[in-house]
Coordinates of C-alpha atoms in Angstrom, one line a residue:
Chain A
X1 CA -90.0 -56.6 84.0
X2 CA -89.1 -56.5 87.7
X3 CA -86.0 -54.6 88.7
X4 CA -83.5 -56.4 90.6
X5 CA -80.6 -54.5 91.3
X6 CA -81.5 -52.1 94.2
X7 CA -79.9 -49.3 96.2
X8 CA -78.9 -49.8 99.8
X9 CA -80.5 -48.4 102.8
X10 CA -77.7 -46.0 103.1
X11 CA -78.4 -44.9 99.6
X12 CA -81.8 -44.4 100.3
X13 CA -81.6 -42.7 103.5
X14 CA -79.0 -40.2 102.1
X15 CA -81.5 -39.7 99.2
X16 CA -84.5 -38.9 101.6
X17 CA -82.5 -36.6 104.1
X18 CA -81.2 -34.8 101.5
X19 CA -77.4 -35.9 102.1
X20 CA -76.4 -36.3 98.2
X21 CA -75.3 -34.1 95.6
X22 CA -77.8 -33.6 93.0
X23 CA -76.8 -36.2 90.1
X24 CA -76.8 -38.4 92.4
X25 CA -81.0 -37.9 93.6
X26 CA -81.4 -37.6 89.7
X27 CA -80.3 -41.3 89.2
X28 CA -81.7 -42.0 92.7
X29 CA -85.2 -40.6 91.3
X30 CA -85.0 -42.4 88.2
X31 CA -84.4 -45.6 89.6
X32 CA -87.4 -45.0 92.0
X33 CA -89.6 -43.8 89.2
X34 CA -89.3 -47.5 87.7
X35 CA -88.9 -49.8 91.5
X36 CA -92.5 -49.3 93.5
X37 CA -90.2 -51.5 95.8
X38 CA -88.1 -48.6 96.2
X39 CA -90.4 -46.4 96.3
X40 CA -92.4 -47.4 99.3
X41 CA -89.3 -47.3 101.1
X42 CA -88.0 -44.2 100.4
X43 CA -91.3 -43.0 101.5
X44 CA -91.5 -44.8 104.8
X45 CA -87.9 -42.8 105.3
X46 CA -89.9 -39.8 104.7
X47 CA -92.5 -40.7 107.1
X48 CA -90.1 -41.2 109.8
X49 CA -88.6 -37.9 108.5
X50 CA -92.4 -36.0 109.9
X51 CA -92.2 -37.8 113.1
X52 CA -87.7 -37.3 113.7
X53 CA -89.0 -33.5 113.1
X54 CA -91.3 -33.5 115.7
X55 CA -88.7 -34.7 118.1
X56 CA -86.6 -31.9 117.0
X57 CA -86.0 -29.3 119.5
X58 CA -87.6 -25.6 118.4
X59 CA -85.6 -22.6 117.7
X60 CA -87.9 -19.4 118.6
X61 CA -88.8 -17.4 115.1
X62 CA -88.3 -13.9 115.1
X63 CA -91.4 -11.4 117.0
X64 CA -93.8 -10.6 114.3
X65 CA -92.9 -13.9 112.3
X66 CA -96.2 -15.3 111.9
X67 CA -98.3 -11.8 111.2
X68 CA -95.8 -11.2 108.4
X69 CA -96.2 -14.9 107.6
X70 CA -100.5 -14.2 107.3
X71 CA -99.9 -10.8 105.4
X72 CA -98.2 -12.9 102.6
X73 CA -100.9 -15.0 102.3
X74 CA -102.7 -15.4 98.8
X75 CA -106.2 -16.0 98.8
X76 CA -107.4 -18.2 97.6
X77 CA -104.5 -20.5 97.7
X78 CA -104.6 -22.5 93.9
X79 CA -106.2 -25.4 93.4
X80 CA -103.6 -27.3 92.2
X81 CA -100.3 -26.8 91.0
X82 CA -99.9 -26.3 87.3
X83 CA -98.9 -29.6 85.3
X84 CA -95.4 -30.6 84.3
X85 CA -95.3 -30.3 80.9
X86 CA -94.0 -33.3 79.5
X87 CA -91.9 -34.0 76.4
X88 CA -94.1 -35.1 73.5
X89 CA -91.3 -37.7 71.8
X90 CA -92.2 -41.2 72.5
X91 CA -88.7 -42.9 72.3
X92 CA -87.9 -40.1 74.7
X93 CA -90.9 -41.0 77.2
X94 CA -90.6 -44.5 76.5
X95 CA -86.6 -44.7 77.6
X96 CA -86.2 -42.0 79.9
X97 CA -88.1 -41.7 83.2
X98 CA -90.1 -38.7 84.1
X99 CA -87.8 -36.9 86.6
X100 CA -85.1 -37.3 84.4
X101 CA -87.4 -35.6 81.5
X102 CA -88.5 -32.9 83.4
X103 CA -84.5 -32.2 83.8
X104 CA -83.9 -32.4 80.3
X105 CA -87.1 -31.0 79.0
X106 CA -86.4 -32.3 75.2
X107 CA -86.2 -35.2 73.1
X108 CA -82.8 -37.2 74.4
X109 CA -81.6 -37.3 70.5
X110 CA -81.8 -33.2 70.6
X111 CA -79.1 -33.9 73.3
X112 CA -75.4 -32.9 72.8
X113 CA -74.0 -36.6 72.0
X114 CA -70.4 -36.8 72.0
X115 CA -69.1 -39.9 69.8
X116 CA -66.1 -41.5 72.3
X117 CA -65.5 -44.5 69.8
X118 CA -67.6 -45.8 66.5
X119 CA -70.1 -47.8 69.1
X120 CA -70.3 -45.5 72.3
X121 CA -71.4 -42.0 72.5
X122 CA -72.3 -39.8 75.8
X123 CA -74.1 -36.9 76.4
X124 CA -73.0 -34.9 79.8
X125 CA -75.7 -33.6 81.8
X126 CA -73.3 -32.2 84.5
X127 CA -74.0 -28.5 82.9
X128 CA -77.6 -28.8 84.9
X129 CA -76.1 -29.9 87.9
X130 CA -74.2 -28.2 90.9
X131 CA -70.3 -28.9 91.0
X132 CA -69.6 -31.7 93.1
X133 CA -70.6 -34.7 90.8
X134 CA -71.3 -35.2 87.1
X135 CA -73.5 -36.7 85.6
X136 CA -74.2 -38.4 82.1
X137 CA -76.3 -40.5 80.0
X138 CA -74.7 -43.5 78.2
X139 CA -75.3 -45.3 74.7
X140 CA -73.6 -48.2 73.9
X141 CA -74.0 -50.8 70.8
X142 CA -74.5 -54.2 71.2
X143 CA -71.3 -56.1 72.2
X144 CA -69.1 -52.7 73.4
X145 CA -66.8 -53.4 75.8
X146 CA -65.4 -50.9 77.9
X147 CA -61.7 -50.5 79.3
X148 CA -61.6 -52.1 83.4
X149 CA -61.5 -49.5 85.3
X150 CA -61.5 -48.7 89.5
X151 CA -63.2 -45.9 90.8
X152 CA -62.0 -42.7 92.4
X153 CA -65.8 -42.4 94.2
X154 CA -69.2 -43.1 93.8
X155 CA -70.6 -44.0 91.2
X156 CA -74.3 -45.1 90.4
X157 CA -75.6 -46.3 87.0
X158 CA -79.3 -47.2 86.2
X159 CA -79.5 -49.0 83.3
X160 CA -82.4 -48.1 81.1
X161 CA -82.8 -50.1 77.7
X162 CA -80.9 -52.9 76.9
X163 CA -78.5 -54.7 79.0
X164 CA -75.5 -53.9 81.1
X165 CA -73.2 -56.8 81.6
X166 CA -70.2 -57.7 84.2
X167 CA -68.3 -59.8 86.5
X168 CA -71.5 -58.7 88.9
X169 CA -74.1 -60.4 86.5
X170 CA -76.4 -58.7 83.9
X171 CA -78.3 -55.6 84.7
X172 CA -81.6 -54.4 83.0
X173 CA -83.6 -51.3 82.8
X174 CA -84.8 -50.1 86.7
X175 CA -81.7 -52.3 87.7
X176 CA -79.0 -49.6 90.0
X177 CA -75.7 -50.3 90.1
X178 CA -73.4 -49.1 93.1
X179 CA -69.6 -48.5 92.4
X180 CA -67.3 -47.6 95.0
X181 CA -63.0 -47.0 95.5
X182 CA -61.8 -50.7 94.9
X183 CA -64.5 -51.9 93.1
X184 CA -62.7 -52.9 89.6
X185 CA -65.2 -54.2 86.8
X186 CA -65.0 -54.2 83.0
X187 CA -68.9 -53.6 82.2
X188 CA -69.9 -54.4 78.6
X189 CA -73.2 -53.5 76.7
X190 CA -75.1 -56.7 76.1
X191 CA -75.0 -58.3 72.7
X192 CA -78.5 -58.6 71.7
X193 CA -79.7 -54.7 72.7
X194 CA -76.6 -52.5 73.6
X195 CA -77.5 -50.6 76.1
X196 CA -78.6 -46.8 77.7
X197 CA -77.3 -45.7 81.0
X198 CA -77.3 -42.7 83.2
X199 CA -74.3 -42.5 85.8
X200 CA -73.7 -39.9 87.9
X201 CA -70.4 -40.1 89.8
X202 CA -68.2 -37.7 92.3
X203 CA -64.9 -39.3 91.2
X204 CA -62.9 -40.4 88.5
X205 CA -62.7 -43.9 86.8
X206 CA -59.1 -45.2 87.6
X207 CA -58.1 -47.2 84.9
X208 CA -56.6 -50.2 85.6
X209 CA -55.1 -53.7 83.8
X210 CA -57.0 -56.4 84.8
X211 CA -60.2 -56.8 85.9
X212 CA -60.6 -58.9 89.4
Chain B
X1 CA -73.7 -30.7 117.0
X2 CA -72.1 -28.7 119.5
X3 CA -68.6 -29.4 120.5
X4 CA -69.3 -27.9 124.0
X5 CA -71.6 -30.5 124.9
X6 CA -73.9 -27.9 125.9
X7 CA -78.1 -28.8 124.3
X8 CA -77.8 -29.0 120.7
X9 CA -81.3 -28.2 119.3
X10 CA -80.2 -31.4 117.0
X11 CA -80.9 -33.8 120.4
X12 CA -84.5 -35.5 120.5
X13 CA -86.9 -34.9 123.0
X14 CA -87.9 -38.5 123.8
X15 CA -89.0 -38.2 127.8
X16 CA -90.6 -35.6 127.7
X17 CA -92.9 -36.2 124.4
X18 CA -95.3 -32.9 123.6
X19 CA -99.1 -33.7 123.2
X20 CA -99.5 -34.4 119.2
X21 CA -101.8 -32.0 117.4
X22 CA -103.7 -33.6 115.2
X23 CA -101.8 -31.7 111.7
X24 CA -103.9 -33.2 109.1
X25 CA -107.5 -31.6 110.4
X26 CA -105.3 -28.1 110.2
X27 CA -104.1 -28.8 107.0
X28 CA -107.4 -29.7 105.3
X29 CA -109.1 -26.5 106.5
X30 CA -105.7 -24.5 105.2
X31 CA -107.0 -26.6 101.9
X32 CA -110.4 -26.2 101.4
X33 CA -111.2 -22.9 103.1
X34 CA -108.1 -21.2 103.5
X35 CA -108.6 -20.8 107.5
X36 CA -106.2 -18.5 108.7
X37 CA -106.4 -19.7 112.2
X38 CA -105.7 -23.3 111.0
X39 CA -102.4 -21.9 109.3
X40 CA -101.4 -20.3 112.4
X41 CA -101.7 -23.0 114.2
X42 CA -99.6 -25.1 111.8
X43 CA -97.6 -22.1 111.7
X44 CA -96.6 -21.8 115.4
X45 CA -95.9 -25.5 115.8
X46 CA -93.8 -26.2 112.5
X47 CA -91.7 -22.7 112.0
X48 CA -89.6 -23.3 115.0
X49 CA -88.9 -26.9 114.0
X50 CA -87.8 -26.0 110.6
X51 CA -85.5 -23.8 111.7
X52 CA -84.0 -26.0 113.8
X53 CA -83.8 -28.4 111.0
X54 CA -82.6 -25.6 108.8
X55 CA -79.6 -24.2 111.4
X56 CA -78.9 -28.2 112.1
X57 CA -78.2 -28.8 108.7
X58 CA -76.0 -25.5 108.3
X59 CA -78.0 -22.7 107.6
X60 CA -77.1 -19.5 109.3
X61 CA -79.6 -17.9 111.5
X62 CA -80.9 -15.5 108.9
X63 CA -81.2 -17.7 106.2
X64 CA -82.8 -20.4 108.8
X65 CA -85.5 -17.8 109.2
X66 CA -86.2 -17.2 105.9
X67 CA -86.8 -20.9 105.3
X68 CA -89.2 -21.2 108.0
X69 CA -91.5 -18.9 106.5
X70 CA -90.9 -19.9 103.0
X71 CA -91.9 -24.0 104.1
X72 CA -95.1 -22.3 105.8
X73 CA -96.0 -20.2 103.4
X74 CA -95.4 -23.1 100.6
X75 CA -97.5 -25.3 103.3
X76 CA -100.1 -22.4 102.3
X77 CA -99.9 -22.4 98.5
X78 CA -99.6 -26.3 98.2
X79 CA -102.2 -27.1 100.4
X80 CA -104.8 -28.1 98.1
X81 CA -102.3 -30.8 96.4
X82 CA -101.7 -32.7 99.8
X83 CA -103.7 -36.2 99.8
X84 CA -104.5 -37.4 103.0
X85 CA -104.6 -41.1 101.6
X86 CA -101.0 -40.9 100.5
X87 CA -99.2 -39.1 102.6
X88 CA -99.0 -38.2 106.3
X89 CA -99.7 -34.2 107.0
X90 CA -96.0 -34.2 108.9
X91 CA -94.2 -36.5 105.9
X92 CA -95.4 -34.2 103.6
X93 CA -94.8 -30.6 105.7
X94 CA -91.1 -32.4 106.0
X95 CA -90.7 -33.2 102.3
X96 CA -91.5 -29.4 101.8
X97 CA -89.1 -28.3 104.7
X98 CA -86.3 -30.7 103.8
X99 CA -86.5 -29.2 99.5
X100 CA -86.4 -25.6 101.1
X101 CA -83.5 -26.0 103.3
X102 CA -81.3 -28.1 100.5
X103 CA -82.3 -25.5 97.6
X104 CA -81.1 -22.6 99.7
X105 CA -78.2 -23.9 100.9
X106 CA -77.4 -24.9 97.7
X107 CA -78.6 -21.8 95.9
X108 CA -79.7 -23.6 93.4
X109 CA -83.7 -24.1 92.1
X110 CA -83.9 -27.1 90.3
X111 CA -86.8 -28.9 89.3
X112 CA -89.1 -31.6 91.1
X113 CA -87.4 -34.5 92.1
X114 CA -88.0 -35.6 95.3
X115 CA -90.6 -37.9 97.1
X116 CA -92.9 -35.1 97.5
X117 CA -93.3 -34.8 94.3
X118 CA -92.8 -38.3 93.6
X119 CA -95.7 -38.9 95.4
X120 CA -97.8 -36.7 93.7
X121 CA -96.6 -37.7 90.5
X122 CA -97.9 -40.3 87.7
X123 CA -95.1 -43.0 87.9
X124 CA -93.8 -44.9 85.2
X125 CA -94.8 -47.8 87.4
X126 CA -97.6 -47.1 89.4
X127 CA -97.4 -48.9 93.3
X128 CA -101.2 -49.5 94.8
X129 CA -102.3 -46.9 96.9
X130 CA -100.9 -47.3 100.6
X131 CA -103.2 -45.8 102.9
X132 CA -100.8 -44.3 105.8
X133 CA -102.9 -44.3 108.9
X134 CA -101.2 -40.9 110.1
X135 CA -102.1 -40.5 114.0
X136 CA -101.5 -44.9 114.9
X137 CA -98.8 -44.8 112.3
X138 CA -97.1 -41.8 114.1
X139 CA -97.4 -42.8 117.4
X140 CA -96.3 -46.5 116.6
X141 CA -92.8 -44.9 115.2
X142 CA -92.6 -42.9 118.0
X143 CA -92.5 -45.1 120.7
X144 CA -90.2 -47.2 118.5
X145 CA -87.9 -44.7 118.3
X146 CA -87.5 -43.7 121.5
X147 CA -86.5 -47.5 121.7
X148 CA -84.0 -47.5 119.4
X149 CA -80.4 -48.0 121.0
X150 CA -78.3 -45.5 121.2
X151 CA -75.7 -45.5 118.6
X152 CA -78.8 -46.3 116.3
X153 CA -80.6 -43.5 117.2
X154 CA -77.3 -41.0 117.0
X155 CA -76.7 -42.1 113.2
X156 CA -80.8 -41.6 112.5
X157 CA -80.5 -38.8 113.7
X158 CA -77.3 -37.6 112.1
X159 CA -78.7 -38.2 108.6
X160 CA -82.1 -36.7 109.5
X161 CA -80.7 -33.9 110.9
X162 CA -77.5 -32.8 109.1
X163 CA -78.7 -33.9 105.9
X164 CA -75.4 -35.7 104.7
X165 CA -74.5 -38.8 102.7
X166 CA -73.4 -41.9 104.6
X167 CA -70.1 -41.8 103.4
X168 CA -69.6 -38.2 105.3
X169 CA -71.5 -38.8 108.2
X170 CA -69.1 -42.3 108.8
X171 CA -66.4 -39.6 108.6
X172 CA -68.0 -37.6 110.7
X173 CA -69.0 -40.3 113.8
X174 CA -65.8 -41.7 113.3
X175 CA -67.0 -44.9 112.1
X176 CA -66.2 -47.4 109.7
X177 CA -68.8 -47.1 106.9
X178 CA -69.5 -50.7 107.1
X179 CA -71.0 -50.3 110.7
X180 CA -73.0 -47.1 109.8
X181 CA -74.9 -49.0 106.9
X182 CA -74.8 -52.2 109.4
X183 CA -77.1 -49.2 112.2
X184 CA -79.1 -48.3 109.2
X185 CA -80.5 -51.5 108.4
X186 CA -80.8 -53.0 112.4
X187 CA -82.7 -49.6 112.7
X188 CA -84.8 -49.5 109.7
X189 CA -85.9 -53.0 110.1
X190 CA -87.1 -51.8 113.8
X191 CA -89.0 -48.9 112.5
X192 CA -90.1 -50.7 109.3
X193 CA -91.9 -53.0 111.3
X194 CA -94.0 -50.5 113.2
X195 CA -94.9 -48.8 109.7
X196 CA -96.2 -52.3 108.8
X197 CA -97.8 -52.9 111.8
X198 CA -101.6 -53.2 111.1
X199 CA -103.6 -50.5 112.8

């Protein structure tokens, strides 16, 4: 399946300088974990990171930097760094991309779900994340339709089984979503799958009466 | 940036460009034989950047210090896991840099997220190996970029160097976020170009 729904530039570059908070470079790391597309350019930002650091101005280190530098040295260095360990649940590994896993570190149905409705329920995933922004994984069932809302900020939702649907179009697993203030929608899950999303937003949804 | 207008150490260097060492010879010897000299080397050219990059993107002077060493000494340990056929020596020294500086200001460890890791990771979609040809490659996006006009090369260098989202760094240049995403992309399609570029 080839993702079609893609972060900006901006969203990149932000993502490769290190400019968001971190929900947001979770979903942002996700989304590039599933989009090679995305993923070539986030690391062509990161080459031009090297070289914009090599234009960068030095600041003198302290005397004595570099000999306290060597006497910290460990020798040998290791080899290799130790493997991730994965989680070994394959409805986890198959829905939930690694960087997302190795923040969770368990099987997404050991997960706190939170029932918000007989078809929706949430698990928050804010409690591993700095203040600032929260995060949150999404299940929907077929057909669900949620209020319209506004938002208060951003908000970014990568969709990752099923289908996300909208006055945008339809989104599918790898597909990003950007939300900003004035951007109204009434998303619904997709009537054949449902759907899974993670979001990650630093604002809240404004509710609002009619969609655009 | 400085309000005085005095030399910011976040202002590029473009006329007078330093003679490039060539990183990745250093950093396979660091690799396979632990040279100490190597690492010094490394050492003296990339500390004082780092902590420029670190102090630029808010650190205090102490704490800027700390992640120099910390980045070099990571360089050290982490050696063996850079691959020369995916990754330039200086994009991976700055992924490295850039994860120090943002886990310290934030306080915060958290686990591997970011490209350099991404690019040492299994993927759940694989992309073909891209062989980044590091010394044509480097040298191509540095002449670009001392090309770039100016107000693209302020907002490049704003994100690079502050490490801020685009909607804070509109706030912060005083621009509507519109034309800061409309710099991005004249910018990126510049510098894209010259990453394309065959050797």
């Amino acid at each position: 399946m080839t993702v079609r729904s893609h972060p900006g530039d901006e969203l990149l570059l932000s993502y490769a300088t290190g400019g968001f908070p971190f929900p947001f470079e979770v979903v942002l790391a996700c989304h590039l974990a599933l989009c090679s597309q995305c993923r070539m350019t986030a690391s062509d930002l990161e080459t031009l990171g090297g070289t914009m650091l090599e234009f960068l101005e030095d600041t003198p280190v302290q005397d004595g930097a570099l000999e306290a530098a060597l006497a910290c040295l460990t020798e040998p260095a290791p080899a290799a760094l130790p493997p991730a360990v994965d989680v070994d649940d394959p409805e986890t590994v198959r829905l939930l991309p690694a960087p997302l896993r190795a923040l969770i570190g368990r099987p997404m149905r050991e997960l706190e779900w939170i029932d918000r409705g007989p078809d929706l329920s949430v698990a928050e995933l804010s409690s591993m994340a700095e203040s600032g922004a929260v995060m949150r994984l999404l299940r929907a069932r077929p057909g669900v339709v949620l209020p319209p809302h506004d938002h208060g900020g951003t908000e970014l939702t990568l969709v990752l089984a099923g289908g996300l649907v909208d006055e945008t179009g339809v989104l599918h697993r790898g597909d990003l979503q950007t939300m900003g203030p004035g951007d109204r929608h009434r998303p619904a899950a997709e009537q054949k799958d449902g759907c899974i999303v993670l979001y990650a937003t630093d604002g809240e949804l404004i509710p609002v009466s009619e969609s655009p | 940036m400085t309000e005085s207008g005095a030399p910011s150490p976040c202002e590029p260097e473009s006329e007078r460009r330093k003679r490039r060492r060539s990183l990745t010879p250093l950093l396979l010897a660091v690799a396979r034989d632990g040279n100490r000299a190597a690492f010094s080397t490394l050492f003296a050219y990339y500390a004082p950047k780092v902590k420029s990059l670190a102090l630029c993107m808010g650190a205090d002077a102490a704490t800027a210090e700390e992640v120099a060493q910390e980045t070099l000494l990571t360089v050290w340990r982490r050696a063996a896991t850079f691959d020369p056929a995916r990754a330039a020596a200086s994009t991976w020294i700055y992924a490295i840099a850039r994860n120090g500086i943002i886990d310290r200001l934030r306080r915060q460890s958290r686990p591997a997220l970011r490209p350099e890791d991404l690019v040492h990771q299994a993927q759940d979609d694989p992309s073909p190996d891209r062989r980044i040809d590091d010394e044509r490659t480097a040298s191509r996006l540095r002449a670009e970029l001392a090309n770039l006009p100016a107000e693209q090369a302020e907002v490049l260098r704003t994100f690079y160097f502050e490490g801020k989202s685009h909607g804070r760094i509109a706030e912060e240049l005083d621009l509507p976020l519109g034309t800061v995403k409309s710099r991005i992309r004249l910018a990126l399609s510049r510098l894209r170009a010259a990453l394309r570029e065959a050797p």
